[in-house]
Amino acid sequence: MLKSKPWRRGRDLLKPSMVATAAVLALAAQAAGIQVPAGTSITTGGGTSVQLGCGDLNVGGTYIQQGDAALGGLGQLGLQQGGVFTAGSGAVALSGTLDVTAGTFQAGSSTVTMGPGDSACGITQGQIKGAPSFYNWKVAGAVAPNAPSYTVVMPVAQTTTVTAMLELSGVNLVSGGTVAPAMQAKATPEPVRAAVDTQAWLKYTGAAPPSISNVGINGVQSLDNWLAEDQTN
C-alpha cells in the first residue's frame, strides 16, 4: 500500500523508494505538477499510464518506468542535479521543455513524443536542454501552408541523438537564439560544418530512414549523414 506524508498544495511529498499508482500521480499533478526530491524514488509498473494534465515533472531523485509504463500530458520534464529518469520500453509525451542538463535520462527502448497536442495545454514551443539520447523520437505538429505549428528549440553546441526511429512532421527545429526558419525539407549535411558554438546538432543512427515532412530548419545541422536526402529545400 502507498503511504504518503501530508500533502503540500500542488506537490506530492513521497517517502523514499515508493511505488506510486497512476491515480495518486495524476492527483498530485493537477496543480503545479510532481516534485521527486533527491533521495526519493517513484516507480510505475508495466501497463501503467500516468496522465499529468499539463503538469510538470521535476526529478531530483529517481523516476522509473517499468516495462511499457507510460507518462503523458506533460508540460515539462526537468532533471535536477543528480536526478535520474528511466523510461523503460514505454512512452513519454510532452509539449514544453525537456531539461536533462543536470541529470540522467535513460531512454531504454522508449518512445518520446513532443508536440502541441501532447499536454492539452496549448504549448506551441518546446525546448531541449542538455544532450539527450533518444531511442524513438517523434515530433509532430499540425501543418498550415508553409507554417508548421510547433517549434523545438535545440541546444547550441550540443548533440541530440536518436538511435532507433526519428519522425519529424509539421515542426520547426531551431537553435537557441535563432529567428523563425524559412521552410526547408532537409538539414545541412555534416561535411558543410559550421562553427560548433553557433549550431545545434542532430545525430540519427537508426537503421531505417527517418520520416521527415514539412519541417523548417534554422541553426540545426545533421551530424554524419543526410536526414532527408531525397527532399529539396
GROMACS .gro file of C-alpha atoms in nm:
model
  233
    1MET     CA    1   0.000   0.000   0.000
    2LEU     CA    2   0.114   0.352  -0.072
    3LYS     CA    3   0.182   0.570   0.230
    4SER     CA    4   0.237   0.940   0.196
    5LYS     CA    5   0.327   1.227   0.421
    6PRO     CA    6   0.091   1.525   0.448
    7TRP     CA    7   0.032   1.693   0.115
    8ARG     CA    8   0.166   2.033   0.024
    9ARG     CA    9  -0.050   2.216  -0.227
   10GLY     CA   10   0.036   2.121  -0.582
   11ARG     CA   11   0.304   1.873  -0.479
   12ASP     CA   12   0.330   1.519  -0.365
   13LEU     CA   13   0.577   1.450  -0.083
   14LEU     CA   14   0.688   1.092  -0.114
   15LYS     CA   15   0.883   0.865   0.113
   16PRO     CA   16   1.197   0.709  -0.040
   17SER     CA   17   1.164   0.411  -0.273
   18MET     CA   18   0.789   0.411  -0.312
   19VAL     CA   19   0.580   0.252  -0.584
   20ALA     CA   20   0.319   0.509  -0.686
   21THR     CA   21  -0.011   0.440  -0.855
   22ALA     CA   22  -0.131   0.626  -1.163
   23ALA     CA   23  -0.424   0.770  -0.968
   24VAL     CA   24  -0.201   0.916  -0.697
   25LEU     CA   25   0.037   1.070  -0.951
   26ALA     CA   26  -0.248   1.218  -1.153
   27LEU     CA   27  -0.396   1.380  -0.842
   28ALA     CA   28  -0.057   1.522  -0.745
   29ALA     CA   29  -0.010   1.676  -1.088
   30GLN     CA   30  -0.344   1.856  -1.106
   31ALA     CA   31  -0.199   2.178  -0.966
   32ALA     CA   32   0.170   2.256  -1.013
   33GLY     CA   33   0.295   1.909  -1.103
   34ILE     CA   34   0.506   1.648  -0.930
   35GLN     CA   35   0.834   1.702  -0.750
   36VAL     CA   36   1.057   1.400  -0.682
   37PRO     CA   37   1.314   1.529  -0.430
   38ALA     CA   38   1.669   1.395  -0.400
   39GLY     CA   39   1.673   1.070  -0.206
   40THR     CA   40   1.321   0.968  -0.311
   41SER     CA   41   1.203   0.734  -0.586
   42ILE     CA   42   0.885   0.678  -0.785
   43THR     CA   43   0.832   0.356  -0.978
   44THR     CA   44   0.537   0.294  -1.213
   45GLY     CA   45   0.468  -0.065  -1.310
   46GLY     CA   46   0.429  -0.208  -1.658
   47GLY     CA   47   0.094  -0.127  -1.817
   48THR     CA   48   0.051   0.187  -1.604
   49SER     CA   49  -0.045   0.510  -1.780
   50VAL     CA   50   0.005   0.834  -1.586
   51GLN     CA   51  -0.156   1.145  -1.736
   52LEU     CA   52  -0.044   1.471  -1.578
   53GLY     CA   53  -0.298   1.705  -1.737
   54CYS     CA   54  -0.046   1.975  -1.836
   55GLY     CA   55   0.151   1.941  -1.511
   56ASP     CA   56   0.531   1.937  -1.487
   57LEU     CA   57   0.755   1.661  -1.353
   58ASN     CA   58   1.078   1.764  -1.181
   59VAL     CA   59   1.308   1.483  -1.074
   60GLY     CA   60   1.585   1.528  -0.819
   61GLY     CA   61   1.570   1.165  -0.709
   62THR     CA   62   1.470   0.873  -0.931
   63TYR     CA   63   1.167   0.816  -1.154
   64ILE     CA   64   1.146   0.466  -1.304
   65GLN     CA   65   0.904   0.338  -1.567
   66GLN     CA   66   0.897  -0.039  -1.566
   67GLY     CA   67   0.827  -0.217  -1.894
   68ASP     CA   68   0.572  -0.036  -2.109
   69ALA     CA   69   0.456   0.214  -1.846
   70ALA     CA   70   0.359   0.548  -2.000
   71LEU     CA   71   0.376   0.911  -1.890
   72GLY     CA   72   0.166   1.164  -2.081
   73GLY     CA   73   0.018   1.512  -2.066
   74LEU     CA   74   0.347   1.664  -1.952
   75GLY     CA   75   0.407   2.034  -1.971
   76GLN     CA   76   0.777   2.000  -1.887
   77LEU     CA   77   1.015   1.729  -1.771
   78GLY     CA   78   1.315   1.856  -1.577
   79LEU     CA   79   1.600   1.660  -1.422
   80GLN     CA   80   1.763   1.834  -1.130
   81GLN     CA   81   2.117   1.776  -1.006
   82GLY     CA   82   2.164   1.401  -0.972
   83GLY     CA   83   1.811   1.321  -1.090
   84VAL     CA   84   1.756   1.005  -1.294
   85PHE     CA   85   1.463   0.932  -1.526
   86THR     CA   86   1.437   0.575  -1.659
   87ALA     CA   87   1.191   0.547  -1.947
   88GLY     CA   88   1.199   0.168  -1.993
   89SER     CA   89   1.022   0.044  -2.304
   90GLY     CA   90   0.725   0.275  -2.252
   91ALA     CA   91   0.625   0.620  -2.372
   92VAL     CA   92   0.675   0.982  -2.265
   93ALA     CA   93   0.469   1.265  -2.419
   94LEU     CA   94   0.528   1.634  -2.352
   95SER     CA   95   0.481   1.976  -2.509
   96GLY     CA   96   0.725   2.202  -2.328
   97THR     CA   97   1.086   2.173  -2.213
   98LEU     CA   98   1.289   1.856  -2.169
   99ASP     CA   99   1.583   1.953  -1.948
  100VAL     CA  100   1.847   1.683  -1.891
  101THR     CA  101   2.134   1.924  -1.824
  102ALA     CA  102   2.188   1.831  -1.460
  103GLY     CA  103   2.055   1.475  -1.451
  104THR     CA  104   2.050   1.145  -1.641
  105PHE     CA  105   1.786   1.049  -1.898
  106GLN     CA  106   1.790   0.674  -1.962
  107ALA     CA  107   1.594   0.618  -2.283
  108GLY     CA  108   1.589   0.237  -2.285
  109SER     CA  109   1.372   0.137  -2.582
  110SER     CA  110   1.110   0.405  -2.516
  111THR     CA  111   0.933   0.650  -2.744
  112VAL     CA  112   0.946   1.020  -2.659
  113THR     CA  113   0.684   1.233  -2.835
  114MET     CA  114   0.682   1.613  -2.843
  115GLY     CA  115   0.409   1.829  -2.992
  116PRO     CA  116   0.135   2.082  -2.918
  117GLY     CA  117  -0.124   1.811  -2.865
  118ASP     CA  118   0.075   1.610  -2.614
  119SER     CA  119  -0.016   1.801  -2.298
  120ALA     CA  120  -0.354   1.956  -2.387
  121CYS     CA  121  -0.231   2.289  -2.251
  122GLY     CA  122  -0.178   2.486  -2.570
  123ILE     CA  123   0.202   2.489  -2.571
  124THR     CA  124   0.335   2.557  -2.922
  125GLN     CA  125   0.707   2.568  -2.847
  126GLY     CA  126   0.917   2.301  -2.687
  127GLN     CA  127   1.281   2.308  -2.593
  128ILE     CA  128   1.562   2.063  -2.531
  129LYS     CA  129   1.830   2.146  -2.277
  130GLY     CA  130   2.136   1.927  -2.245
  131ALA     CA  131   2.231   1.644  -2.480
  132PRO     CA  132   1.971   1.366  -2.455
  133SER     CA  133   1.992   1.036  -2.640
  134PHE     CA  134   1.651   0.907  -2.752
  135TYR     CA  135   1.559   0.561  -2.876
  136ASN     CA  136   1.249   0.671  -3.067
  137TRP     CA  137   1.184   1.045  -3.101
  138LYS     CA  138   0.866   1.178  -3.260
  139VAL     CA  139   0.791   1.548  -3.303
  140ALA     CA  140   0.461   1.634  -3.467
  141GLY     CA  141   0.257   1.949  -3.518
  142ALA     CA  142  -0.025   2.048  -3.749
  143VAL     CA  143   0.069   2.194  -4.088
  144ALA     CA  144  -0.076   2.504  -4.249
  145PRO     CA  145   0.078   2.600  -4.585
  146ASN     CA  146   0.448   2.655  -4.516
  147ALA     CA  147   0.376   2.708  -4.148
  148PRO     CA  148   0.447   2.423  -3.904
  149SER     CA  149   0.251   2.474  -3.583
  150TYR     CA  150   0.517   2.359  -3.337
  151THR     CA  151   0.876   2.466  -3.273
  152VAL     CA  152   1.152   2.287  -3.086
  153VAL     CA  153   1.445   2.499  -2.971
  154MET     CA  154   1.758   2.282  -2.980
  155PRO     CA  155   2.061   2.343  -2.755
  156VAL     CA  156   2.351   2.529  -2.914
  157ALA     CA  157   2.683   2.338  -2.925
  158GLN     CA  158   2.509   2.018  -2.805
  159THR     CA  159   2.414   1.699  -2.989
  160THR     CA  160   2.072   1.538  -2.963
  161THR     CA  161   2.099   1.171  -3.062
  162VAL     CA  162   1.829   0.936  -3.190
  163THR     CA  163   1.931   0.570  -3.210
  164ALA     CA  164   1.627   0.384  -3.349
  165MET     CA  165   1.348   0.592  -3.507
  166LEU     CA  166   1.316   0.960  -3.597
  167GLU     CA  167   0.986   1.114  -3.707
  168LEU     CA  168   0.951   1.488  -3.774
  169SER     CA  169   0.633   1.643  -3.914
  170GLY     CA  170   0.490   1.994  -3.904
  171VAL     CA  171   0.772   2.124  -3.687
  172ASN     CA  172   1.039   2.393  -3.689
  173LEU     CA  173   1.377   2.294  -3.547
  174VAL     CA  174   1.581   2.598  -3.445
  175SER     CA  175   1.893   2.651  -3.239
  176GLY     CA  176   1.869   2.869  -2.933
  177GLY     CA  177   1.870   3.236  -3.025
  178THR     CA  178   1.786   3.198  -3.395
  179VAL     CA  179   1.492   3.361  -3.569
  180ALA     CA  180   1.200   3.167  -3.713
  181PRO     CA  181   1.319   2.947  -4.000
  182ALA     CA  182   1.219   2.953  -4.363
  183MET     CA  183   1.051   2.636  -4.485
  184GLN     CA  184   1.309   2.367  -4.556
  185ALA     CA  185   1.296   1.995  -4.612
  186LYS     CA  186   1.636   1.871  -4.502
  187ALA     CA  187   1.911   1.963  -4.264
  188THR     CA  188   2.258   2.064  -4.376
  189PRO     CA  189   2.486   1.759  -4.423
  190GLU     CA  190   2.775   1.712  -4.185
  191PRO     CA  191   3.051   1.791  -4.443
  192VAL     CA  192   2.934   2.156  -4.456
  193ARG     CA  193   3.036   2.216  -4.099
  194ALA     CA  194   2.950   2.544  -3.929
  195ALA     CA  195   3.112   2.678  -3.616
  196VAL     CA  196   3.028   2.436  -3.336
  197ASP     CA  197   2.931   2.707  -3.090
  198THR     CA  198   2.668   2.855  -3.323
  199GLN     CA  199   2.482   2.539  -3.420
  200ALA     CA  200   2.270   2.269  -3.262
  201TRP     CA  201   2.339   1.915  -3.380
  202LEU     CA  202   2.104   1.623  -3.451
  203LYS     CA  203   2.256   1.277  -3.491
  204TYR     CA  204   2.050   0.987  -3.620
  205THR     CA  205   2.194   0.634  -3.612
  206GLY     CA  206   1.882   0.424  -3.677
  207ALA     CA  207   1.879   0.155  -3.946
  208ALA     CA  208   1.554   0.272  -4.109
  209PRO     CA  209   1.535   0.603  -4.298
  210PRO     CA  210   1.392   0.884  -4.085
  211SER     CA  211   1.041   1.012  -4.159
  212ILE     CA  212   1.062   1.386  -4.228
  213SER     CA  213   0.798   1.612  -4.381
  214ASN     CA  214   0.701   1.981  -4.358
  215VAL     CA  215   1.000   2.067  -4.144
  216GLY     CA  216   1.171   2.405  -4.106
  217ILE     CA  217   1.539   2.418  -4.009
  218ASN     CA  218   1.747   2.708  -3.879
  219GLY     CA  219   2.078   2.670  -3.698
  220VAL     CA  220   2.039   2.291  -3.665
  221GLN     CA  221   2.272   2.062  -3.858
  222SER     CA  222   2.267   1.688  -3.902
  223LEU     CA  223   2.571   1.503  -3.783
  224ASP     CA  224   2.740   1.237  -4.003
  225ASN     CA  225   2.463   1.187  -4.262
  226TRP     CA  226   2.171   1.342  -4.451
  227LEU     CA  227   1.838   1.337  -4.275
  228ALA     CA  228   1.619   1.381  -4.584
  229GLU     CA  229   1.839   1.312  -4.884
  230ASP     CA  230   1.551   1.272  -5.130
  231GLN     CA  231   1.398   1.611  -5.049
  232THR     CA  232   1.496   1.961  -5.158
  233ASN     CA  233   1.497   2.297  -4.983
   0.00000   0.00000   0.00000
